[in-house]
Amino acid sequence: MIRRYEKPASRAQRGFTLVEILLAMTLMSMLLALAYGGLRASTRATEKGQQILDDSNRIRMAHQFVRKQLTQMLPLAFEQDDMSEERIVFQGDRRSIRYVAPMPGYLGFGGPQVQELFFEEGENGLEMVLTHALLQGFETSFLDQQEPIFLLGEISDAEFSFLQRDENGEPADWTGSWDTTSQLPLAVSLQLEF
């Protein structure tokens, strides 16, 4: 009979100790926590980036709309001052302007319309809104007959200013209110803070 000699199992062959298993699990948990944190941070950064893009697009669209409407202003009178019998072509102050310009087809009927662009208090700050009414047979109350068109919100401060002419008809200074209502300003500036 042949006898085999078996060597006793060495420590390396017996398996892992409890301390080794706990250490491995702790390291694995730390790696998973770091991976999860990185994944959450990248998700938040993506969402924040998307929000910034959406805000930028809204601001760009409102800017293009307002700029287009102001460049199409017409020197047509929409009212007459009772005291001086002066024709009113443009009215403006720090928070609102009223003028005549054609409306885009998707927002109103064709032809010149009296448009009022103004800022009003909203839930999250100021909101820029537009009202309009046909020029023919215009009365100020017509501007209140339709729901205002919301253009932009979450504004902390807004201010219109107007470029005046001097005695020679040359550009002069910017002013916060327009007193020469029988003329259009040379330029209209709008400053917004969000």
PDB file of N, CA, C and O in Angstrom, residues 3-79:
ATOM      1  N   ARG A   3       1.231   5.001   0.702  1.00  0.00           N
ATOM      2  CA  ARG A   3       0.674   6.107   1.506  1.00  0.00           C
ATOM      3  C   ARG A   3       1.087   7.436   0.947  1.00  0.00           C
ATOM      4  O   ARG A   3       2.219   7.622   0.568  1.00  0.00           O
ATOM      5  N   ARG A   4       0.128   8.287   0.969  1.00  0.00           N
ATOM      6  CA  ARG A   4       0.416   9.651   0.487  1.00  0.00           C
ATOM      7  C   ARG A   4       0.578  10.543   1.686  1.00  0.00           C
ATOM      8  O   ARG A   4      -0.146  10.455   2.654  1.00  0.00           O
ATOM      9  N   TYR A   5       1.487  11.393   1.531  1.00  0.00           N
ATOM     10  CA  TYR A   5       1.720  12.357   2.602  1.00  0.00           C
ATOM     11  C   TYR A   5       1.089  13.684   2.189  1.00  0.00           C
ATOM     12  O   TYR A   5       1.392  14.221   1.135  1.00  0.00           O
ATOM     13  N   GLU A   6       0.180  14.175   3.017  1.00  0.00           N
ATOM     14  CA  GLU A   6      -0.443  15.468   2.725  1.00  0.00           C
ATOM     15  C   GLU A   6       0.121  16.505   3.646  1.00  0.00           C
ATOM     16  O   GLU A   6       0.198  16.305   4.851  1.00  0.00           O
ATOM     17  N   LYS A   7       0.464  17.560   3.058  1.00  0.00           N
ATOM     18  CA  LYS A   7       1.045  18.671   3.769  1.00  0.00           C
ATOM     19  C   LYS A   7      -0.090  19.489   4.380  1.00  0.00           C
ATOM     20  O   LYS A   7      -1.121  19.682   3.755  1.00  0.00           O
ATOM     21  N   PRO A   8       0.031  19.984   5.606  1.00  0.00           N
ATOM     22  CA  PRO A   8      -1.031  20.803   6.182  1.00  0.00           C
ATOM     23  C   PRO A   8      -1.203  22.098   5.360  1.00  0.00           C
ATOM     24  O   PRO A   8      -0.247  22.632   4.826  1.00  0.00           O
ATOM     25  N   ALA A   9      -2.464  22.584   5.261  1.00  0.00           N
ATOM     26  CA  ALA A   9      -2.772  23.789   4.475  1.00  0.00           C
ATOM     27  C   ALA A   9      -2.055  24.987   5.060  1.00  0.00           C
ATOM     28  O   ALA A   9      -2.078  25.208   6.267  1.00  0.00           O
ATOM     29  N   SER A  10      -1.433  25.739   4.163  1.00  0.00           N
ATOM     30  CA  SER A  10      -0.752  26.938   4.642  1.00  0.00           C
ATOM     31  C   SER A  10      -1.783  28.053   4.811  1.00  0.00           C
ATOM     32  O   SER A  10      -2.905  27.970   4.348  1.00  0.00           O
ATOM     33  N   ARG A  11      -1.335  29.091   5.430  1.00  0.00           N
ATOM     34  CA  ARG A  11      -2.221  30.218   5.708  1.00  0.00           C
ATOM     35  C   ARG A  11      -2.786  30.799   4.416  1.00  0.00           C
ATOM     36  O   ARG A  11      -3.949  31.182   4.352  1.00  0.00           O
ATOM     37  N   ALA A  12      -2.024  30.879   3.350  1.00  0.00           N
ATOM     38  CA  ALA A  12      -2.467  31.441   2.089  1.00  0.00           C
ATOM     39  C   ALA A  12      -3.543  30.574   1.433  1.00  0.00           C
ATOM     40  O   ALA A  12      -4.359  31.052   0.692  1.00  0.00           O
ATOM     41  N   GLN A  13      -3.574  29.344   1.720  1.00  0.00           N
ATOM     42  CA  GLN A  13      -4.526  28.445   1.104  1.00  0.00           C
ATOM     43  C   GLN A  13      -5.833  28.346   1.885  1.00  0.00           C
ATOM     44  O   GLN A  13      -6.785  27.801   1.408  1.00  0.00           O
ATOM     45  N   ARG A  14      -5.856  28.826   3.086  1.00  0.00           N
ATOM     46  CA  ARG A  14      -7.042  28.659   3.915  1.00  0.00           C
ATOM     47  C   ARG A  14      -8.155  29.623   3.571  1.00  0.00           C
ATOM     48  O   ARG A  14      -9.290  29.392   3.898  1.00  0.00           O
ATOM     49  N   GLY A  15      -7.938  30.795   2.939  1.00  0.00           N
ATOM     50  CA  GLY A  15      -8.981  31.768   2.624  1.00  0.00           C
ATOM     51  C   GLY A  15      -8.622  33.128   3.205  1.00  0.00           C
ATOM     52  O   GLY A  15      -7.483  33.406   3.545  1.00  0.00           O
ATOM     53  N   PHE A  16      -9.670  33.989   3.315  1.00  0.00           N
ATOM     54  CA  PHE A  16      -9.467  35.354   3.799  1.00  0.00           C
ATOM     55  C   PHE A  16      -9.899  35.455   5.249  1.00  0.00           C
ATOM     56  O   PHE A  16     -10.867  34.819   5.675  1.00  0.00           O
ATOM     57  N   THR A  17      -9.258  36.330   5.942  1.00  0.00           N
ATOM     58  CA  THR A  17      -9.676  36.580   7.321  1.00  0.00           C
ATOM     59  C   THR A  17     -10.796  37.613   7.307  1.00  0.00           C
ATOM     60  O   THR A  17     -11.030  38.308   6.316  1.00  0.00           O
ATOM     61  N   LEU A  18     -11.498  37.709   8.385  1.00  0.00           N
ATOM     62  CA  LEU A  18     -12.588  38.663   8.517  1.00  0.00           C
ATOM     63  C   LEU A  18     -12.088  40.097   8.353  1.00  0.00           C
ATOM     64  O   LEU A  18     -12.732  40.929   7.708  1.00  0.00           O
ATOM     65  N   VAL A  19     -10.932  40.396   8.873  1.00  0.00           N
ATOM     66  CA  VAL A  19     -10.356  41.743   8.753  1.00  0.00           C
ATOM     67  C   VAL A  19     -10.079  42.065   7.287  1.00  0.00           C
ATOM     68  O   VAL A  19     -10.351  43.169   6.815  1.00  0.00           O
ATOM     69  N   GLU A  20      -9.569  41.118   6.536  1.00  0.00           N
ATOM     70  CA  GLU A  20      -9.295  41.350   5.120  1.00  0.00           C
ATOM     71  C   GLU A  20     -10.586  41.597   4.338  1.00  0.00           C
ATOM     72  O   GLU A  20     -10.636  42.478   3.471  1.00  0.00           O
ATOM     73  N   ILE A  21     -11.616  40.835   4.647  1.00  0.00           N
ATOM     74  CA  ILE A  21     -12.906  41.024   3.966  1.00  0.00           C
ATOM     75  C   ILE A  21     -13.483  42.392   4.302  1.00  0.00           C
ATOM     76  O   ILE A  21     -13.965  43.118   3.424  1.00  0.00           O
ATOM     77  N   LEU A  22     -13.434  42.799   5.565  1.00  0.00           N
ATOM     78  CA  LEU A  22     -13.955  44.112   5.964  1.00  0.00           C
ATOM     79  C   LEU A  22     -13.162  45.238   5.307  1.00  0.00           C
ATOM     80  O   LEU A  22     -13.735  46.238   4.860  1.00  0.00           O
ATOM     81  N   LEU A  23     -11.855  45.071   5.238  1.00  0.00           N
ATOM     82  CA  LEU A  23     -11.020  46.085   4.588  1.00  0.00           C
ATOM     83  C   LEU A  23     -11.363  46.195   3.097  1.00  0.00           C
ATOM     84  O   LEU A  23     -11.502  47.290   2.549  1.00  0.00           O
ATOM     85  N   ALA A  24     -11.546  45.063   2.425  1.00  0.00           N
ATOM     86  CA  ALA A  24     -11.895  45.074   0.999  1.00  0.00           C
ATOM     87  C   ALA A  24     -13.257  45.718   0.786  1.00  0.00           C
ATOM     88  O   ALA A  24     -13.461  46.490  -0.157  1.00  0.00           O
ATOM     89  N   MET A  25     -14.231  45.387   1.658  1.00  0.00           N
ATOM     90  CA  MET A  25     -15.563  45.975   1.529  1.00  0.00           C
ATOM     91  C   MET A  25     -15.529  47.485   1.782  1.00  0.00           C
ATOM     92  O   MET A  25     -16.223  48.256   1.115  1.00  0.00           O
ATOM     93  N   THR A  26     -14.725  47.926   2.726  1.00  0.00           N
ATOM     94  CA  THR A  26     -14.601  49.355   3.012  1.00  0.00           C
ATOM     95  C   THR A  26     -14.008  50.089   1.803  1.00  0.00           C
ATOM     96  O   THR A  26     -14.507  51.152   1.402  1.00  0.00           O
ATOM     97  N   LEU A  27     -12.951  49.540   1.233  1.00  0.00           N
ATOM     98  CA  LEU A  27     -12.347  50.160   0.052  1.00  0.00           C
ATOM     99  C   LEU A  27     -13.327  50.193  -1.124  1.00  0.00           C
ATOM    100  O   LEU A  27     -13.427  51.190  -1.835  1.00  0.00           O
ATOM    101  N   MET A  28     -14.060  49.082  -1.307  1.00  0.00           N
ATOM    102  CA  MET A  28     -15.049  49.044  -2.382  1.00  0.00           C
ATOM    103  C   MET A  28     -16.145  50.078  -2.146  1.00  0.00           C
ATOM    104  O   MET A  28     -16.585  50.759  -3.086  1.00  0.00           O
ATOM    105  N   SER A  29     -16.596  50.243  -0.908  1.00  0.00           N
ATOM    106  CA  SER A  29     -17.626  51.242  -0.581  1.00  0.00           C
ATOM    107  C   SER A  29     -17.129  52.644  -0.863  1.00  0.00           C
ATOM    108  O   SER A  29     -17.866  53.487  -1.394  1.00  0.00           O
ATOM    109  N   MET A  30     -15.880  52.922  -0.514  1.00  0.00           N
ATOM    110  CA  MET A  30     -15.318  54.250  -0.767  1.00  0.00           C
ATOM    111  C   MET A  30     -15.249  54.534  -2.273  1.00  0.00           C
ATOM    112  O   MET A  30     -15.575  55.633  -2.721  1.00  0.00           O
ATOM    113  N   LEU A  31     -14.821  53.541  -3.042  1.00  0.00           N
ATOM    114  CA  LEU A  31     -14.755  53.724  -4.496  1.00  0.00           C
ATOM    115  C   LEU A  31     -16.136  53.950  -5.087  1.00  0.00           C
ATOM    116  O   LEU A  31     -16.321  54.811  -5.958  1.00  0.00           O
ATOM    117  N   LEU A  32     -17.136  53.199  -4.622  1.00  0.00           N
ATOM    118  CA  LEU A  32     -18.498  53.387  -5.118  1.00  0.00           C
ATOM    119  C   LEU A  32     -19.047  54.755  -4.726  1.00  0.00           C
ATOM    120  O   LEU A  32     -19.739  55.405  -5.515  1.00  0.00           O
ATOM    121  N   ALA A  33     -18.753  55.216  -3.496  1.00  0.00           N
ATOM    122  CA  ALA A  33     -19.210  56.534  -3.058  1.00  0.00           C
ATOM    123  C   ALA A  33     -18.583  57.628  -3.914  1.00  0.00           C
ATOM    124  O   ALA A  33     -19.262  58.590  -4.305  1.00  0.00           O
ATOM    125  N   LEU A  34     -17.302  57.500  -4.216  1.00  0.00           N
ATOM    126  CA  LEU A  34     -16.635  58.491  -5.072  1.00  0.00           C
ATOM    127  C   LEU A  34     -17.235  58.477  -6.483  1.00  0.00           C
ATOM    128  O   LEU A  34     -17.466  59.535  -7.079  1.00  0.00           O
ATOM    129  N   ALA A  35     -17.489  57.291  -7.015  1.00  0.00           N
ATOM    130  CA  ALA A  35     -18.083  57.199  -8.355  1.00  0.00           C
ATOM    131  C   ALA A  35     -19.485  57.804  -8.366  1.00  0.00           C
ATOM    132  O   ALA A  35     -19.851  58.532  -9.292  1.00  0.00           O
ATOM    133  N   TYR A  36     -20.264  57.533  -7.335  1.00  0.00           N
ATOM    134  CA  TYR A  36     -21.619  58.076  -7.253  1.00  0.00           C
ATOM    135  C   TYR A  36     -21.587  59.603  -7.122  1.00  0.00           C
ATOM    136  O   TYR A  36     -22.357  60.306  -7.779  1.00  0.00           O
ATOM    137  N   GLY A  37     -20.672  60.108  -6.296  1.00  0.00           N
ATOM    138  CA  GLY A  37     -20.530  61.562  -6.141  1.00  0.00           C
ATOM    139  C   GLY A  37     -20.157  62.231  -7.452  1.00  0.00           C
ATOM    140  O   GLY A  37     -20.685  63.279  -7.816  1.00  0.00           O
ATOM    141  N   GLY A  38     -19.241  61.623  -8.179  1.00  0.00           N
ATOM    142  CA  GLY A  38     -18.854  62.167  -9.478  1.00  0.00           C
ATOM    143  C   GLY A  38     -19.994  62.139 -10.479  1.00  0.00           C
ATOM    144  O   GLY A  38     -20.192  63.082 -11.245  1.00  0.00           O
ATOM    145  N   LEU A  39     -20.767  61.057 -10.451  1.00  0.00           N
ATOM    146  CA  LEU A  39     -21.913  60.951 -11.345  1.00  0.00           C
ATOM    147  C   LEU A  39     -22.964  62.007 -11.024  1.00  0.00           C
ATOM    148  O   LEU A  39     -23.510  62.654 -11.916  1.00  0.00           O
ATOM    149  N   ARG A  40     -23.240  62.214  -9.720  1.00  0.00           N
ATOM    150  CA  ARG A  40     -24.217  63.245  -9.324  1.00  0.00           C
ATOM    151  C   ARG A  40     -23.724  64.637  -9.690  1.00  0.00           C
ATOM    152  O   ARG A  40     -24.497  65.472 -10.152  1.00  0.00           O
ATOM    153  N   ALA A  41     -22.439  64.887  -9.483  1.00  0.00           N
ATOM    154  CA  ALA A  41     -21.889  66.204  -9.824  1.00  0.00           C
ATOM    155  C   ALA A  41     -21.992  66.463 -11.325  1.00  0.00           C
ATOM    156  O   ALA A  41     -22.351  67.570 -11.745  1.00  0.00           O
ATOM    157  N   SER A  42     -21.707  65.457 -12.127  1.00  0.00           N
ATOM    158  CA  SER A  42     -21.802  65.655 -13.581  1.00  0.00           C
ATOM    159  C   SER A  42     -23.259  65.831 -14.013  1.00  0.00           C
ATOM    160  O   SER A  42     -23.553  66.618 -14.910  1.00  0.00           O
ATOM    161  N   THR A  43     -24.196  65.134 -13.357  1.00  0.00           N
ATOM    162  CA  THR A  43     -25.616  65.299 -13.670  1.00  0.00           C
ATOM    163  C   THR A  43     -26.082  66.712 -13.323  1.00  0.00           C
ATOM    164  O   THR A  43     -26.788  67.350 -14.107  1.00  0.00           O
ATOM    165  N   ARG A  44     -25.675  67.193 -12.150  1.00  0.00           N
ATOM    166  CA  ARG A  44     -26.049  68.562 -11.753  1.00  0.00           C
ATOM    167  C   ARG A  44     -25.443  69.587 -12.697  1.00  0.00           C
ATOM    168  O   ARG A  44     -26.096  70.570 -13.056  1.00  0.00           O
ATOM    169  N   ALA A  45     -24.192  69.372 -13.089  1.00  0.00           N
ATOM    170  CA  ALA A  45     -23.543  70.310 -14.019  1.00  0.00           C
ATOM    171  C   ALA A  45     -24.264  70.314 -15.367  1.00  0.00           C
ATOM    172  O   ALA A  45     -24.451  71.377 -15.970  1.00  0.00           O
ATOM    173  N   THR A  46     -24.694  69.153 -15.835  1.00  0.00           N
ATOM    174  CA  THR A  46     -25.430  69.070 -17.093  1.00  0.00           C
ATOM    175  C   THR A  46     -26.759  69.804 -16.988  1.00  0.00           C
ATOM    176  O   THR A  46     -27.135  70.561 -17.887  1.00  0.00           O
ATOM    177  N   GLU A  47     -27.483  69.587 -15.877  1.00  0.00           N
ATOM    178  CA  GLU A  47     -28.767  70.267 -15.685  1.00  0.00           C
ATOM    179  C   GLU A  47     -28.573  71.776 -15.593  1.00  0.00           C
ATOM    180  O   GLU A  47     -29.352  72.544 -16.157  1.00  0.00           O
ATOM    181  N   LYS A  48     -27.543  72.212 -14.873  1.00  0.00           N
ATOM    182  CA  LYS A  48     -27.262  73.647 -14.742  1.00  0.00           C
ATOM    183  C   LYS A  48     -26.896  74.241 -16.101  1.00  0.00           C
ATOM    184  O   LYS A  48     -27.350  75.340 -16.457  1.00  0.00           O
ATOM    185  N   GLY A  49     -26.091  73.521 -16.880  1.00  0.00           N
ATOM    186  CA  GLY A  49     -25.732  73.986 -18.213  1.00  0.00           C
ATOM    187  C   GLY A  49     -26.949  74.106 -19.118  1.00  0.00           C
ATOM    188  O   GLY A  49     -27.076  75.072 -19.873  1.00  0.00           O
ATOM    189  N   GLN A  50     -27.860  73.136 -19.019  1.00  0.00           N
ATOM    190  CA  GLN A  50     -29.082  73.186 -19.820  1.00  0.00           C
ATOM    191  C   GLN A  50     -29.945  74.379 -19.410  1.00  0.00           C
ATOM    192  O   GLN A  50     -30.524  75.054 -20.257  1.00  0.00           O
ATOM    193  N   GLN A  51     -30.017  74.649 -18.097  1.00  0.00           N
ATOM    194  CA  GLN A  51     -30.789  75.795 -17.607  1.00  0.00           C
ATOM    195  C   GLN A  51     -30.195  77.112 -18.119  1.00  0.00           C
ATOM    196  O   GLN A  51     -30.928  78.008 -18.540  1.00  0.00           O
ATOM    197  N   ILE A  52     -28.883  77.206 -18.122  1.00  0.00           N
ATOM    198  CA  ILE A  52     -28.213  78.410 -18.631  1.00  0.00           C
ATOM    199  C   ILE A  52     -28.498  78.581 -20.127  1.00  0.00           C
ATOM    200  O   ILE A  52     -28.775  79.690 -20.590  1.00  0.00           O
ATOM    201  N   LEU A  53     -28.462  77.484 -20.880  1.00  0.00           N
ATOM    202  CA  LEU A  53     -28.775  77.561 -22.311  1.00  0.00           C
ATOM    203  C   LEU A  53     -30.214  77.999 -22.541  1.00  0.00           C
ATOM    204  O   LEU A  53     -30.481  78.840 -23.408  1.00  0.00           O
ATOM    205  N   ASP A  54     -31.151  77.443 -21.769  1.00  0.00           N
ATOM    206  CA  ASP A  54     -32.556  77.828 -21.912  1.00  0.00           C
ATOM    207  C   ASP A  54     -32.756  79.306 -21.587  1.00  0.00           C
ATOM    208  O   ASP A  54     -33.464  80.012 -22.302  1.00  0.00           O
ATOM    209  N   ASP A  55     -32.127  79.777 -20.503  1.00  0.00           N
ATOM    210  CA  ASP A  55     -32.234  81.195 -20.131  1.00  0.00           C
ATOM    211  C   ASP A  55     -31.638  82.086 -21.223  1.00  0.00           C
ATOM    212  O   ASP A  55     -32.212  83.112 -21.579  1.00  0.00           O
ATOM    213  N   SER A  56     -30.483  81.685 -21.748  1.00  0.00           N
ATOM    214  CA  SER A  56     -29.840  82.472 -22.805  1.00  0.00           C
ATOM    215  C   SER A  56     -30.716  82.541 -24.046  1.00  0.00           C
ATOM    216  O   SER A  56     -30.830  83.594 -24.679  1.00  0.00           O
ATOM    217  N   ASN A  57     -31.356  81.435 -24.390  1.00  0.00           N
ATOM    218  CA  ASN A  57     -32.239  81.429 -25.561  1.00  0.00           C
ATOM    219  C   ASN A  57     -33.445  82.334 -25.355  1.00  0.00           C
ATOM    220  O   ASN A  57     -33.851  83.047 -26.270  1.00  0.00           O
ATOM    221  N   ARG A  58     -34.035  82.300 -24.144  1.00  0.00           N
ATOM    222  CA  ARG A  58     -35.176  83.174 -23.867  1.00  0.00           C
ATOM    223  C   ARG A  58     -34.769  84.644 -23.968  1.00  0.00           C
ATOM    224  O   ARG A  58     -35.485  85.458 -24.549  1.00  0.00           O
ATOM    225  N   ILE A  59     -33.617  84.980 -23.414  1.00  0.00           N
ATOM    226  CA  ILE A  59     -33.143  86.368 -23.460  1.00  0.00           C
ATOM    227  C   ILE A  59     -32.852  86.771 -24.901  1.00  0.00           C
ATOM    228  O   ILE A  59     -33.221  87.862 -25.340  1.00  0.00           O
ATOM    229  N   ARG A  60     -32.222  85.889 -25.659  1.00  0.00           N
ATOM    230  CA  ARG A  60     -31.894  86.190 -27.056  1.00  0.00           C
ATOM    231  C   ARG A  60     -33.164  86.413 -27.881  1.00  0.00           C
ATOM    232  O   ARG A  60     -33.252  87.357 -28.672  1.00  0.00           O
ATOM    233  N   MET A  61     -34.167  85.561 -27.683  1.00  0.00           N
ATOM    234  CA  MET A  61     -35.413  85.701 -28.440  1.00  0.00           C
ATOM    235  C   MET A  61     -36.137  87.000 -28.080  1.00  0.00           C
ATOM    236  O   MET A  61     -36.641  87.703 -28.956  1.00  0.00           O
ATOM    237  N   ALA A  62     -36.187  87.335 -26.784  1.00  0.00           N
ATOM    238  CA  ALA A  62     -36.824  88.588 -26.368  1.00  0.00           C
ATOM    239  C   ALA A  62     -36.052  89.778 -26.935  1.00  0.00           C
ATOM    240  O   ALA A  62     -36.650  90.749 -27.417  1.00  0.00           O
ATOM    241  N   HIS A  63     -34.728  89.708 -26.897  1.00  0.00           N
ATOM    242  CA  HIS A  63     -33.891  90.790 -27.436  1.00  0.00           C
ATOM    243  C   HIS A  63     -34.165  90.994 -28.922  1.00  0.00           C
ATOM    244  O   HIS A  63     -34.341  92.121 -29.387  1.00  0.00           O
ATOM    245  N   GLN A  64     -34.205  89.899 -29.678  1.00  0.00           N
ATOM    246  CA  GLN A  64     -34.444  90.014 -31.113  1.00  0.00           C
ATOM    247  C   GLN A  64     -35.828  90.584 -31.400  1.00  0.00           C
ATOM    248  O   GLN A  64     -35.981  91.419 -32.295  1.00  0.00           O
ATOM    249  N   PHE A  65     -36.834  90.152 -30.638  1.00  0.00           N
ATOM    250  CA  PHE A  65     -38.186  90.659 -30.857  1.00  0.00           C
ATOM    251  C   PHE A  65     -38.259  92.156 -30.580  1.00  0.00           C
ATOM    252  O   PHE A  65     -38.767  92.930 -31.394  1.00  0.00           O
ATOM    253  N   VAL A  66     -37.740  92.584 -29.423  1.00  0.00           N
ATOM    254  CA  VAL A  66     -37.798  93.999 -29.047  1.00  0.00           C
ATOM    255  C   VAL A  66     -36.996  94.839 -30.037  1.00  0.00           C
ATOM    256  O   VAL A  66     -37.453  95.896 -30.488  1.00  0.00           O
ATOM    257  N   ARG A  67     -35.829  94.364 -30.394  1.00  0.00           N
ATOM    258  CA  ARG A  67     -34.997  95.116 -31.335  1.00  0.00           C
ATOM    259  C   ARG A  67     -35.707  95.285 -32.690  1.00  0.00           C
ATOM    260  O   ARG A  67     -35.714  96.365 -33.266  1.00  0.00           O
ATOM    261  N   LYS A  68     -36.322  94.213 -33.164  1.00  0.00           N
ATOM    262  CA  LYS A  68     -37.027  94.287 -34.450  1.00  0.00           C
ATOM    263  C   LYS A  68     -38.187  95.267 -34.361  1.00  0.00           C
ATOM    264  O   LYS A  68     -38.396  96.078 -35.270  1.00  0.00           O
ATOM    265  N   GLN A  69     -38.960  95.209 -33.281  1.00  0.00           N
ATOM    266  CA  GLN A  69     -40.108  96.101 -33.152  1.00  0.00           C
ATOM    267  C   GLN A  69     -39.656  97.561 -33.062  1.00  0.00           C
ATOM    268  O   GLN A  69     -40.278  98.440 -33.653  1.00  0.00           O
ATOM    269  N   LEU A  70     -38.596  97.829 -32.341  1.00  0.00           N
ATOM    270  CA  LEU A  70     -38.133  99.208 -32.200  1.00  0.00           C
ATOM    271  C   LEU A  70     -37.519  99.746 -33.491  1.00  0.00           C
ATOM    272  O   LEU A  70     -37.631 100.939 -33.777  1.00  0.00           O
ATOM    273  N   THR A  71     -36.892  98.894 -34.284  1.00  0.00           N
ATOM    274  CA  THR A  71     -36.331  99.377 -35.553  1.00  0.00           C
ATOM    275  C   THR A  71     -37.428  99.627 -36.588  1.00  0.00           C
ATOM    276  O   THR A  71     -37.193 100.325 -37.572  1.00  0.00           O
ATOM    277  N   GLN A  72     -38.625  99.054 -36.371  1.00  0.00           N
ATOM    278  CA  GLN A  72     -39.728  99.259 -37.300  1.00  0.00           C
ATOM    279  C   GLN A  72     -40.684 100.367 -36.842  1.00  0.00           C
ATOM    280  O   GLN A  72     -41.754 100.526 -37.433  1.00  0.00           O
ATOM    281  N   MET A  73     -40.305 101.139 -35.815  1.00  0.00           N
ATOM    282  CA  MET A  73     -41.189 102.211 -35.340  1.00  0.00           C
ATOM    283  C   MET A  73     -41.528 103.163 -36.476  1.00  0.00           C
ATOM    284  O   MET A  73     -40.672 103.495 -37.297  1.00  0.00           O
ATOM    285  N   LEU A  74     -42.772 103.594 -36.475  1.00  0.00           N
ATOM    286  CA  LEU A  74     -43.253 104.522 -37.498  1.00  0.00           C
ATOM    287  C   LEU A  74     -43.610 105.859 -36.842  1.00  0.00           C
ATOM    288  O   LEU A  74     -44.176 105.876 -35.747  1.00  0.00           O
ATOM    289  N   PRO A  75     -43.327 106.961 -37.509  1.00  0.00           N
ATOM    290  CA  PRO A  75     -43.667 108.269 -36.923  1.00  0.00           C
ATOM    291  C   PRO A  75     -45.135 108.620 -37.136  1.00  0.00           C
ATOM    292  O   PRO A  75     -45.469 109.667 -37.681  1.00  0.00           O
ATOM    293  N   LEU A  76     -46.025 107.735 -36.736  1.00  0.00           N
ATOM    294  CA  LEU A  76     -47.467 107.951 -36.874  1.00  0.00           C
ATOM    295  C   LEU A  76     -48.049 108.313 -35.515  1.00  0.00           C
ATOM    296  O   LEU A  76     -47.734 107.680 -34.506  1.00  0.00           O
ATOM    297  N   ALA A  77     -48.913 109.303 -35.510  1.00  0.00           N
ATOM    298  CA  ALA A  77     -49.524 109.742 -34.251  1.00  0.00           C
ATOM    299  C   ALA A  77     -50.612 108.752 -33.837  1.00  0.00           C
ATOM    300  O   ALA A  77     -51.415 108.314 -34.655  1.00  0.00           O
ATOM    301  N   PHE A  78     -50.620 108.409 -32.548  1.00  0.00           N
ATOM    302  CA  PHE A  78     -51.666 107.534 -32.026  1.00  0.00           C
ATOM    303  C   PHE A  78     -52.600 108.264 -31.066  1.00  0.00           C
ATOM    304  O   PHE A  78     -53.643 107.746 -30.697  1.00  0.00           O
ATOM    305  N   GLU A  79     -52.214 109.489 -30.668  1.00  0.00           N
ATOM    306  CA  GLU A  79     -53.046 110.320 -29.789  1.00  0.00           C
ATOM    307  C   GLU A  79     -52.740 111.775 -30.081  1.00  0.00           C
ATOM    308  O   GLU A  79     -51.770 112.097 -30.749  1.00  0.00           O
TER     309      GLU A  79
END
